[in-house]
mmCIF file of C-alpha atoms and ligand atoms in Angstrom:
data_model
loop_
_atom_site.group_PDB
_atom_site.id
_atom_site.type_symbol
_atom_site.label_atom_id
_atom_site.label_comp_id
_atom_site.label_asym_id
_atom_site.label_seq_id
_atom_site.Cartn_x
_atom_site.Cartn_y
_atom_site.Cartn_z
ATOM 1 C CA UNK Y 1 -31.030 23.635 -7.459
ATOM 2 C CA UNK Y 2 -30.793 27.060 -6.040
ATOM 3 C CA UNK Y 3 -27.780 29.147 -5.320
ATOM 4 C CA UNK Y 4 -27.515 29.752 -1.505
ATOM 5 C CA UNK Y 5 -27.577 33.730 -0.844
ATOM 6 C CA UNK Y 6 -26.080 33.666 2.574
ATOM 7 C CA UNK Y 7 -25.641 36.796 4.875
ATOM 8 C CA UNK Y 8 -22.173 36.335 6.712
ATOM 9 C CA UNK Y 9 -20.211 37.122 3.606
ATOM 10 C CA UNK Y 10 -21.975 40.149 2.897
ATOM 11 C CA UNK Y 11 -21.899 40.888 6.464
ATOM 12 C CA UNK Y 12 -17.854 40.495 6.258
ATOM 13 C CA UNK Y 13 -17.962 43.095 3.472
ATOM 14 C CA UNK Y 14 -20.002 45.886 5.230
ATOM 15 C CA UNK Y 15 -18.105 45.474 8.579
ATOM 16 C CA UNK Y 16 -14.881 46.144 6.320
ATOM 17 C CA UNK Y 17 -15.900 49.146 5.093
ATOM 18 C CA UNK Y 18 -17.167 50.279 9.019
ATOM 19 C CA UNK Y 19 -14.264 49.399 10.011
ATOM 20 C CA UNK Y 20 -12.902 51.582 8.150
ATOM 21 C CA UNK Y 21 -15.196 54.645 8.869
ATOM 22 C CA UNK Y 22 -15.097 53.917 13.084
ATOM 23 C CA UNK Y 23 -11.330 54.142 12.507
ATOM 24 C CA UNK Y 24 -11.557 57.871 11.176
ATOM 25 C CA UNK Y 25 -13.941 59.050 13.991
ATOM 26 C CA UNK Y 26 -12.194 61.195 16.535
ATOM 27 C CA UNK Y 27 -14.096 59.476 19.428
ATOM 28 C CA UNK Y 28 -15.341 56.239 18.885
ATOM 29 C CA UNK Y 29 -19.799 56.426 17.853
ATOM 30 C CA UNK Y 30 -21.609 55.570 20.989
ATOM 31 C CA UNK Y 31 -24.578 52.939 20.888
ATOM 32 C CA UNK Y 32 -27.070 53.001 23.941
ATOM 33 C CA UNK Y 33 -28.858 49.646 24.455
ATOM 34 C CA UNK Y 34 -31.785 49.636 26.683
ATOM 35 C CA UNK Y 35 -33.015 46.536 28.360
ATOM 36 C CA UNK Y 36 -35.984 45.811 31.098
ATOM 37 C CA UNK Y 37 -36.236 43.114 32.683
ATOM 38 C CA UNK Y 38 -34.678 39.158 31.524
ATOM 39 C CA UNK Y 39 -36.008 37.598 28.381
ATOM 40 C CA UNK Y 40 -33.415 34.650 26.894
ATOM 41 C CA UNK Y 41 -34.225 35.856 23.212
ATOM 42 C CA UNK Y 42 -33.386 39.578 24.167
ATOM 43 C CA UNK Y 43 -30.199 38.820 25.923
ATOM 44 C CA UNK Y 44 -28.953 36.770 23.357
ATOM 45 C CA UNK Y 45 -29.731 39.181 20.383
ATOM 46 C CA UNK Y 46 -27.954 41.789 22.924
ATOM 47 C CA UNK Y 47 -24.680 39.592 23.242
ATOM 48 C CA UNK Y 48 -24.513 39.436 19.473
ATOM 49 C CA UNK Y 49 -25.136 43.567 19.076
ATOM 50 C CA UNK Y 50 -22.109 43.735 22.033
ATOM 51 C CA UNK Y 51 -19.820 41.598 19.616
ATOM 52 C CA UNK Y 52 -20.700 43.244 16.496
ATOM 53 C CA UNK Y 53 -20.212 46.393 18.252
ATOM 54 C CA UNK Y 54 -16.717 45.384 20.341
ATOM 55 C CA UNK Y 55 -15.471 44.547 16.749
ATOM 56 C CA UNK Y 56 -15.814 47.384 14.832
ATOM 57 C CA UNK Y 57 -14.518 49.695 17.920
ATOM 58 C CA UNK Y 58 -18.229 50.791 18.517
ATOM 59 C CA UNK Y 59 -18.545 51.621 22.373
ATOM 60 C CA UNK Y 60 -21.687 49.391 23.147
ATOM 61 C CA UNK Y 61 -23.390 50.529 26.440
ATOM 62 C CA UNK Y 62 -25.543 48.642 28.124
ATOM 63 C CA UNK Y 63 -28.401 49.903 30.394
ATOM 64 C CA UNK Y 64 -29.439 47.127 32.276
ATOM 65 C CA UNK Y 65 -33.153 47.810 34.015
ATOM 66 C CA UNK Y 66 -35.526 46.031 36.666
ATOM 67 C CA UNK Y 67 -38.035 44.397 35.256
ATOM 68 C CA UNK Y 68 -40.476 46.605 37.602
ATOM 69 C CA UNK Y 69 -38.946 49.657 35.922
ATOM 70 C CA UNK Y 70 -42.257 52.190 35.519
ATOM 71 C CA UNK Y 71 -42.864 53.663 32.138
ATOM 72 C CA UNK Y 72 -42.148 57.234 33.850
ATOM 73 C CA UNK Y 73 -38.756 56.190 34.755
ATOM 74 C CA UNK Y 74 -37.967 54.815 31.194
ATOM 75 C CA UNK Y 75 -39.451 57.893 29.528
ATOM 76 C CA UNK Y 76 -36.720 60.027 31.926
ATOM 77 C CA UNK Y 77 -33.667 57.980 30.747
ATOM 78 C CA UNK Y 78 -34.441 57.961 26.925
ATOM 79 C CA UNK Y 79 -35.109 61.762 27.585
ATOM 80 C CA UNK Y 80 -31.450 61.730 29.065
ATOM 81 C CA UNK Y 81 -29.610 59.995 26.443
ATOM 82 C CA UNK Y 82 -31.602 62.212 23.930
ATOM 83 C CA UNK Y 83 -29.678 65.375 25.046
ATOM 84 C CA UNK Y 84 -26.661 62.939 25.987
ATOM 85 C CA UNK Y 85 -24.070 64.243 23.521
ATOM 86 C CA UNK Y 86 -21.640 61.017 24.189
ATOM 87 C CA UNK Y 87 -24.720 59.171 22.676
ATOM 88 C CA UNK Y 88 -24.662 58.468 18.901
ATOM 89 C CA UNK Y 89 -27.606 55.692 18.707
ATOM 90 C CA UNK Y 90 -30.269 54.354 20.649
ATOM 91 C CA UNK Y 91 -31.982 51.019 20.672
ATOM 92 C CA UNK Y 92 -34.603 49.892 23.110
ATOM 93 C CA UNK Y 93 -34.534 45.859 23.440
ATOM 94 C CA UNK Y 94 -37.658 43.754 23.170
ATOM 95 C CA UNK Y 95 -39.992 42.297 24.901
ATOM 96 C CA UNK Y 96 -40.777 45.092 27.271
ATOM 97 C CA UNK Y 97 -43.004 44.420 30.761
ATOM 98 C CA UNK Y 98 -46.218 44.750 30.383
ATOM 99 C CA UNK Y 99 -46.288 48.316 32.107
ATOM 100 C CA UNK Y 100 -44.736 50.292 29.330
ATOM 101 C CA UNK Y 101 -45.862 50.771 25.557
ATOM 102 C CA UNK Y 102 -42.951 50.114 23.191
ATOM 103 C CA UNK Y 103 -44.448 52.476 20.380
ATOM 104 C CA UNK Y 104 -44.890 55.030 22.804
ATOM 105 C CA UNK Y 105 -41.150 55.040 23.905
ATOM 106 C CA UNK Y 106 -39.858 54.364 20.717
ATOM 107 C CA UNK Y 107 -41.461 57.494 19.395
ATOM 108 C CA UNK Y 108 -39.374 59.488 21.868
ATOM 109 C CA UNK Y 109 -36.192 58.792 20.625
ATOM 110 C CA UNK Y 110 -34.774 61.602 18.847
ATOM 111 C CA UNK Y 111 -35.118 60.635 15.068
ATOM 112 C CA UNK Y 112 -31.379 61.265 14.507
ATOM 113 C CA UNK Y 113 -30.656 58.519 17.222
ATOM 114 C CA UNK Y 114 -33.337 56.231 15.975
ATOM 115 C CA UNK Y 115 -30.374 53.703 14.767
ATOM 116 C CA UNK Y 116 -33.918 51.465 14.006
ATOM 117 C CA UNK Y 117 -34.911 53.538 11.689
ATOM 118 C CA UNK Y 118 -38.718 53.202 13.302
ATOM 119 C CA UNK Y 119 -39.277 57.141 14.322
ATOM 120 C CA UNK Y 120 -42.327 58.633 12.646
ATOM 121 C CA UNK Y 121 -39.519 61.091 10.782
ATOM 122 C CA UNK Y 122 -37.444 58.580 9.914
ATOM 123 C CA UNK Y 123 -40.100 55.917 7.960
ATOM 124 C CA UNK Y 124 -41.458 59.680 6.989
ATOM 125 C CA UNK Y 125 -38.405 59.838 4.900
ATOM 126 C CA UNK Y 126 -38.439 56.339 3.944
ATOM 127 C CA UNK Y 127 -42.052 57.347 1.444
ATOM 128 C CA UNK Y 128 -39.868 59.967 0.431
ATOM 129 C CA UNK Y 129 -37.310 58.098 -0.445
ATOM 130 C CA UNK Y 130 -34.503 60.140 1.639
ATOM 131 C CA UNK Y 131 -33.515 58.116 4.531
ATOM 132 C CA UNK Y 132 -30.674 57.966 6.590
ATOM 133 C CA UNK Y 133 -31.530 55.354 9.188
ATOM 134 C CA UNK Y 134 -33.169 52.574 7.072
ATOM 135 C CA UNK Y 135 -34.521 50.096 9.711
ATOM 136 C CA UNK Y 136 -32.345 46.785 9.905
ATOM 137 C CA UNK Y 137 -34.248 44.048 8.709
ATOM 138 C CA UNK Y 138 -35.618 45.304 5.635
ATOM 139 C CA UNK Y 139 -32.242 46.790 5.029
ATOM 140 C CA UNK Y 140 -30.495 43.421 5.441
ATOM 141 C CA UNK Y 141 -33.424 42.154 2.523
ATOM 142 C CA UNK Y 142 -32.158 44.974 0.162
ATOM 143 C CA UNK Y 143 -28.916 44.133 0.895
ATOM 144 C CA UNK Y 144 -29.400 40.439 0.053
ATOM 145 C CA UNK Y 145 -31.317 41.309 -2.922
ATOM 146 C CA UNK Y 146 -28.379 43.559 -4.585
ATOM 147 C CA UNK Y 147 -26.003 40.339 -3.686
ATOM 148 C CA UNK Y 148 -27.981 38.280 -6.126
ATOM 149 C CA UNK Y 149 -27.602 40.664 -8.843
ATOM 150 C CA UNK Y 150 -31.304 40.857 -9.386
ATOM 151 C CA UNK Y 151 -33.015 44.085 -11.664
ATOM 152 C CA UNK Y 152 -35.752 44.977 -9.396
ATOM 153 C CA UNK Y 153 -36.962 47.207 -12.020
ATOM 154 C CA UNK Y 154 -41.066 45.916 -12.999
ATOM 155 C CA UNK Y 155 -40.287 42.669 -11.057
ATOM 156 C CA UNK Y 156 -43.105 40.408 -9.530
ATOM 157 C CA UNK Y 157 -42.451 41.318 -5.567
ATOM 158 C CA UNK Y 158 -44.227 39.129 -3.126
ATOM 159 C CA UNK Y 159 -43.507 40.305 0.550
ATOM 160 C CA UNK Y 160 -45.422 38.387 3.300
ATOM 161 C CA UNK Y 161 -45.515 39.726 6.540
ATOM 162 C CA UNK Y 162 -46.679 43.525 7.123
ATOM 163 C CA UNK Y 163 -45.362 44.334 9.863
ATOM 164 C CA UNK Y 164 -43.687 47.727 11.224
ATOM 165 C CA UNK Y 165 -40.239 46.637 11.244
ATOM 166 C CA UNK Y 166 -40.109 44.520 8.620
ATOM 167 C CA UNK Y 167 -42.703 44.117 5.842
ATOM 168 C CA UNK Y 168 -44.181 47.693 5.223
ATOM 169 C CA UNK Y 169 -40.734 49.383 5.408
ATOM 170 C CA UNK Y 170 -39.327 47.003 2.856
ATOM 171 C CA UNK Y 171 -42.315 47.343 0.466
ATOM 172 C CA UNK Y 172 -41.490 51.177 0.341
ATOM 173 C CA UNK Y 173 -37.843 49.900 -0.104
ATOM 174 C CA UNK Y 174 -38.905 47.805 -3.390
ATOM 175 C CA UNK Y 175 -41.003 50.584 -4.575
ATOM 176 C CA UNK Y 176 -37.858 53.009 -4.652
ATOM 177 C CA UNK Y 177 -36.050 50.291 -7.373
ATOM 178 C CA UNK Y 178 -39.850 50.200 -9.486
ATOM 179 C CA UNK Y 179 -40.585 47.055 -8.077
ATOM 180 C CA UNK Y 180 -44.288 45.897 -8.666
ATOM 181 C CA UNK Y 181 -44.505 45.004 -5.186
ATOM 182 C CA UNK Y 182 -47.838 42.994 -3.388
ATOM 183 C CA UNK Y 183 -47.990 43.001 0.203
ATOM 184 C CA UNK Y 184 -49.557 39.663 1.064
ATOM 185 C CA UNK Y 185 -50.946 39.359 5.151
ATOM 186 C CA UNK Y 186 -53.155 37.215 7.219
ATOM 187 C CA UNK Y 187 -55.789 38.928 5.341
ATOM 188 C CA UNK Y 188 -55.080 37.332 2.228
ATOM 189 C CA UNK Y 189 -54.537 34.061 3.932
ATOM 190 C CA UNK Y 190 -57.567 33.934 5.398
ATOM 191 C CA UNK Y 191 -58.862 34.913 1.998
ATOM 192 C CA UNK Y 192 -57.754 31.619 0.693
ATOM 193 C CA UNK Y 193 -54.701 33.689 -1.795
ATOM 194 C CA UNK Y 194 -52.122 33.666 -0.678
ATOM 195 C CA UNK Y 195 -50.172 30.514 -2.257
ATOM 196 C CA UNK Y 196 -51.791 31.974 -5.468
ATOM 197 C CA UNK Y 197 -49.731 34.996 -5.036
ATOM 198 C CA UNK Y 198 -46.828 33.350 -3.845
ATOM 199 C CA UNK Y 199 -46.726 31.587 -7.057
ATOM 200 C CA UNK Y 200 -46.436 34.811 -9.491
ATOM 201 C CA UNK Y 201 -43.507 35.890 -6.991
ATOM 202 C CA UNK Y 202 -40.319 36.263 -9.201
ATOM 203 C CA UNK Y 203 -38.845 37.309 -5.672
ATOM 204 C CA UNK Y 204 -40.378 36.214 -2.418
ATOM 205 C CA UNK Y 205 -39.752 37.896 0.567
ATOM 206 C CA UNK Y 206 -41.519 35.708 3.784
ATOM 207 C CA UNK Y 207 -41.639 37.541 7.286
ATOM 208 C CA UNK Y 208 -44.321 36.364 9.553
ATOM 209 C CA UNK Y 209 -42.933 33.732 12.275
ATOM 210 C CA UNK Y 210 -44.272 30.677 11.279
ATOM 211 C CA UNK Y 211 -42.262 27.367 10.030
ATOM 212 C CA UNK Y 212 -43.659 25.964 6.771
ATOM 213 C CA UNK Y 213 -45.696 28.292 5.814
ATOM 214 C CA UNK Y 214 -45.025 28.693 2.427
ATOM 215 C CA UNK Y 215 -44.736 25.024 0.397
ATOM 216 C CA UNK Y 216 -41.913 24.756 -1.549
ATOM 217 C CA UNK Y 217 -43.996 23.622 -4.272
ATOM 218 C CA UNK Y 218 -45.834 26.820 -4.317
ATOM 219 C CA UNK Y 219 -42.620 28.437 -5.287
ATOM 220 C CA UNK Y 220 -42.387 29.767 -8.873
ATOM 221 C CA UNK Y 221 -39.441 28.294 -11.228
ATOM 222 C CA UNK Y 222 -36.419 30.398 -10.643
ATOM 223 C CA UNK Y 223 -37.950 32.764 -7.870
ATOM 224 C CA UNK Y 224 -35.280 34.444 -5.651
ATOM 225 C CA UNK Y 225 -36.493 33.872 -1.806
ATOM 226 C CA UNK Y 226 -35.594 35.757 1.447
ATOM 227 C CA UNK Y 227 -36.939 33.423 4.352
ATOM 228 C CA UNK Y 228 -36.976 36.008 7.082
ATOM 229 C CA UNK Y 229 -38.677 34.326 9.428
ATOM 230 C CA UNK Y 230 -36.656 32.446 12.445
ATOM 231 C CA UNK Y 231 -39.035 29.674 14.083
ATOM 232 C CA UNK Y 232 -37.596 27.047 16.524
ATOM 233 C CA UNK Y 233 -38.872 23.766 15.880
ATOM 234 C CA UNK Y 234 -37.699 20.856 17.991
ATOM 235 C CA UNK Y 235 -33.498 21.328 18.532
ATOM 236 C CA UNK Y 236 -33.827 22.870 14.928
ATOM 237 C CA UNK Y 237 -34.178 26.798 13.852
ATOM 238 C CA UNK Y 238 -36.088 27.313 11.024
ATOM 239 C CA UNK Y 239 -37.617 29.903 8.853
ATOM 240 C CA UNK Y 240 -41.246 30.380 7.250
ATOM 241 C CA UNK Y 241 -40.467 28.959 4.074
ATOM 242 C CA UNK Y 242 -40.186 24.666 3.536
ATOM 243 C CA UNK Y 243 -36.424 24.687 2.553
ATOM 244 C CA UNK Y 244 -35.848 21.486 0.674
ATOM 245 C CA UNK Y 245 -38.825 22.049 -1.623
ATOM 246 C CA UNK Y 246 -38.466 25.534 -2.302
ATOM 247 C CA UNK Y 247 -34.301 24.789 -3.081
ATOM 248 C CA UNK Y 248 -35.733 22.986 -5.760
ATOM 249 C CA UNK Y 249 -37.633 25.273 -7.713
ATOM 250 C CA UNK Y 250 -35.327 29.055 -6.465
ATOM 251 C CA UNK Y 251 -32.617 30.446 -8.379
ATOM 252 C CA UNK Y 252 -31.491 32.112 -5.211
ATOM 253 C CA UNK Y 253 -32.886 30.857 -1.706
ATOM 254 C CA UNK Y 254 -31.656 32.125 1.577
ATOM 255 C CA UNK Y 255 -31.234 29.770 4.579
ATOM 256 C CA UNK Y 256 -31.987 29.797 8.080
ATOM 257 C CA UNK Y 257 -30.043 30.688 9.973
ATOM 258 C CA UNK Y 258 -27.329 32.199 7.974
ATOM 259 C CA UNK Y 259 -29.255 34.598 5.528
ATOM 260 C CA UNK Y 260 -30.481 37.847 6.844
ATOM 261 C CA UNK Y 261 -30.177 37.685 10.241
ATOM 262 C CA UNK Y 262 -25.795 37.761 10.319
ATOM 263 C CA UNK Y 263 -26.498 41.320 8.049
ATOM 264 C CA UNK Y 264 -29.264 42.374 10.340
ATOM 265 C CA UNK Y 265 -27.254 43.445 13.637
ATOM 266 C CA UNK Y 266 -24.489 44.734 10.781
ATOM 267 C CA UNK Y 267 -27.178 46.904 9.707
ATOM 268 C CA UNK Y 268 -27.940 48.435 13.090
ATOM 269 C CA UNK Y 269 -23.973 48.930 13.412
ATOM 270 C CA UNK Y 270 -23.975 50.550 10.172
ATOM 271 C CA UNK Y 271 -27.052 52.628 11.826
ATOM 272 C CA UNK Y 272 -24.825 53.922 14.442
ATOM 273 C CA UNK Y 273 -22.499 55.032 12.341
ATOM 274 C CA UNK Y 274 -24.873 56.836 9.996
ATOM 275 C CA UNK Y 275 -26.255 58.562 12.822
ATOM 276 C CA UNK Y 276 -22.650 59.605 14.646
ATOM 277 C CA UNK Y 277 -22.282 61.379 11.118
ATOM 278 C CA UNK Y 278 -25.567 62.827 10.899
ATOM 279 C CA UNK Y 279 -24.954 66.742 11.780
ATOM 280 C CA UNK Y 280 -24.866 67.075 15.344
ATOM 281 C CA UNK Y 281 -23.447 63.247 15.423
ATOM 282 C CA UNK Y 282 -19.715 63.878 16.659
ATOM 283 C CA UNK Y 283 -18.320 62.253 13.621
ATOM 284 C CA UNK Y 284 -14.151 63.239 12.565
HETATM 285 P P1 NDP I 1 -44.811 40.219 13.388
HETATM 286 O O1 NDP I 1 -45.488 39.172 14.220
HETATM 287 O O2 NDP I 1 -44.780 41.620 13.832
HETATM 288 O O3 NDP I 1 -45.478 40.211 11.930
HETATM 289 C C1 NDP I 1 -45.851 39.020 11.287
HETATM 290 C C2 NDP I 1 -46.622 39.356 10.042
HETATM 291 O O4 NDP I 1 -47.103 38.164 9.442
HETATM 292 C C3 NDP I 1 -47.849 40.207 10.298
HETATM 293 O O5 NDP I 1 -47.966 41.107 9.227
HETATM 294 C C4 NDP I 1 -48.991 39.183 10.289
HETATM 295 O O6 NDP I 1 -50.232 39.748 9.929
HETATM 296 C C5 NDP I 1 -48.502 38.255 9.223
HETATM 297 N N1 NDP I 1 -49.095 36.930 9.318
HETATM 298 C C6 NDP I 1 -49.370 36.209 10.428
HETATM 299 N N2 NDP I 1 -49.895 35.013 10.092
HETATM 300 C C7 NDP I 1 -49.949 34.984 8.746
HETATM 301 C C8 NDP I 1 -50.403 34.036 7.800
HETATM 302 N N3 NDP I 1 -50.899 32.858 8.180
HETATM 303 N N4 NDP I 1 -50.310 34.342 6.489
HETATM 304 C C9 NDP I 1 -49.826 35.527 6.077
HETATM 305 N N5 NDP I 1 -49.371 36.477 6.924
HETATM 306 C C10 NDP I 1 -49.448 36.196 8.234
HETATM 307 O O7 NDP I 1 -43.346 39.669 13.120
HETATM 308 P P2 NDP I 1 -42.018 40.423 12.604
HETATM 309 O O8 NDP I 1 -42.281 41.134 11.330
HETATM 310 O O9 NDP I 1 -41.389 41.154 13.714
HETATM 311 O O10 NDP I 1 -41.096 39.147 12.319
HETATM 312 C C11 NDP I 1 -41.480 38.165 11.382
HETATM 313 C C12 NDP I 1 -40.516 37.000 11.461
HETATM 314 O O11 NDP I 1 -39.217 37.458 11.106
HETATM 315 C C13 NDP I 1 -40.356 36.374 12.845
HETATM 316 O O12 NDP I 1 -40.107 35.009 12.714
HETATM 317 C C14 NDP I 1 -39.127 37.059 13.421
HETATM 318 O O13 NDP I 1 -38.468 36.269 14.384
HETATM 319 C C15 NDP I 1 -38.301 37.198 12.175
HETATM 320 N N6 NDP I 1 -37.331 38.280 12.216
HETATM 321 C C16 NDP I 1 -36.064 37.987 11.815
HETATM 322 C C17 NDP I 1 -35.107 38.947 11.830
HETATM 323 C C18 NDP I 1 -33.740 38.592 11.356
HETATM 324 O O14 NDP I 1 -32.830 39.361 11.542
HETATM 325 N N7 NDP I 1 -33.562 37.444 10.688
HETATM 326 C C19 NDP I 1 -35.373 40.301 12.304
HETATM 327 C C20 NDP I 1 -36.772 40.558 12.586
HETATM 328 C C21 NDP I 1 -37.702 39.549 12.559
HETATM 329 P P3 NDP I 1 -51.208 40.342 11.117
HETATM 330 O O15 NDP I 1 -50.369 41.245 11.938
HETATM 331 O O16 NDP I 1 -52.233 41.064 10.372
HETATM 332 O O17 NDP I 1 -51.655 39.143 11.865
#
């Protein structure tokens, strides 16, 4: 039966340490949340950023806009928080209206604000190996990964999902620790492979929004799994990956919730604080 790698511990840990580093700032980093318009996923990802934030004594503002706002008018206010010296991180909350282009805005954040880690320079950096912002999620991954004690080092790596945010910037992640890593997609679903891949994972990482996905018995004996995914089924949440069979056959398993999303807003508070002490942040 597999060991449970669960995030809130870990998550205890790195706030410690933050803690620590907030504490030593002359004035306290600065995170600038922008949200249009009402979504009930958004505000409640935004409550838990506000708590993470209050509790490590990182000022948490949040910019509250219609959900009419034009793109013009959005462009004008990252622009302002850009040159906004007060400002140590910017995040831009999802979904936006229909009327402005996330990439588009998200490319105007200055990189050294980017506390997503999803500028141009910043995953730039991230092939080089040299990044300061690493984006959250495939952060909290790497995070859960070193918990486990696992050598990445020639490892079987199967990540599913290749997404922006999550799955391409954690593939250059496992690359940097020599990781053989296969990025599996709805390409190689539709191609009929992907539980054979799946199989040869001696760690699975699964990040594509859909429950059951992966079978437990597809799992390989004494595979370490990170279930990104968070799917609400019924009254229940639940990831991509079928729990009770996989438990079986894991070493490590993650669950959901409790595994990588607790370290993922602790990741964008880290962020912040990375970016206050970038030069030019306003950090000690
Ligand atoms: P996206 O929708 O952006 O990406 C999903 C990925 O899965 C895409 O690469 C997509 O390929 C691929 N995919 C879709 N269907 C299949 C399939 N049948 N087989 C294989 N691959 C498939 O989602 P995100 O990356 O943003 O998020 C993924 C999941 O992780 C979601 O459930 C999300 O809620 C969760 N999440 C959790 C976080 C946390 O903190 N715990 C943080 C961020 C996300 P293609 O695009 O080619 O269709």
């Amino acid at each position: 039966m597999a060991k449970l790698l669960e995030g809130k511990p870990l998550a205890e840990k790195i706030k410690e340490v933050l803690k620590a580093k907030v504490a030593a700032f002359k004035n306290a980093p600065v995170l600038a949340s922008i949200q249009v318009g009402e979504n009930a996923g958004a505000a409640a990802y935004v409550r838990s950023q506000q708590k993470a934030a209050e509790n490590l004594g990182i000022v948490y503002q949040l910019h509250q806009l219609g959900a009419d706002t034009p793109e013009s008018q959005l462009v004008d206010f990252i622009l302002k928080c850009n040159q906004d010296p007060g400002v140590n991180g910017i995040i831009i909350q999802m979904p936006l209206p229909a009327q402005i282009d996330y990439k588009k805005m998200s490319r105007l954040i200055t990189p050294r604000k980017d506390v997503e880690g999803m500028h141009p320079q910043n995953i730039g950096k991230l092939v080089f190996g040299n990044a300061a912002l690493v984006p959250c999620t495939a952060g909290a991954v790497m995070e859960l990964l070193t918990a486990s004690g696992v050598d990445l080092y020639g490892k079987e790596v199967v990540v599913v999902g290749h997404s922006e945010i999550v799955g391409k910037p954690l593939s250059l992640l496992l690359l940097e620790k020599f990781a053989t890593v296969t990025v599996c997609h709805i390409g190689t679903s539709k191609a009929g492979k992907l539980q054979d891949h799946v199989s040869k994972a001696e760690v699975l990482v699964v990040a594509v929004g859909k429950a059951a996905l992966i079978k437990g018995e597809w799992i390989k004996e004494g595979a370490i799994v990170i279930d990104v995914g968070i799917n609400r089924v019924g009254e229940r949440i639940v990831g991509d990956v079928e729990f009770e069979g996989a438990e079986k056959k894991a070493s490590y398993i993650t669950p959901v919730p409790g595994g990588v999303g607790p370290l993922t807003v602790t990741l964008l508070m880290r962020n912040v604080v990375e970016a206050a002490l970038l030069p030019h942040g306003d950090g000690s």
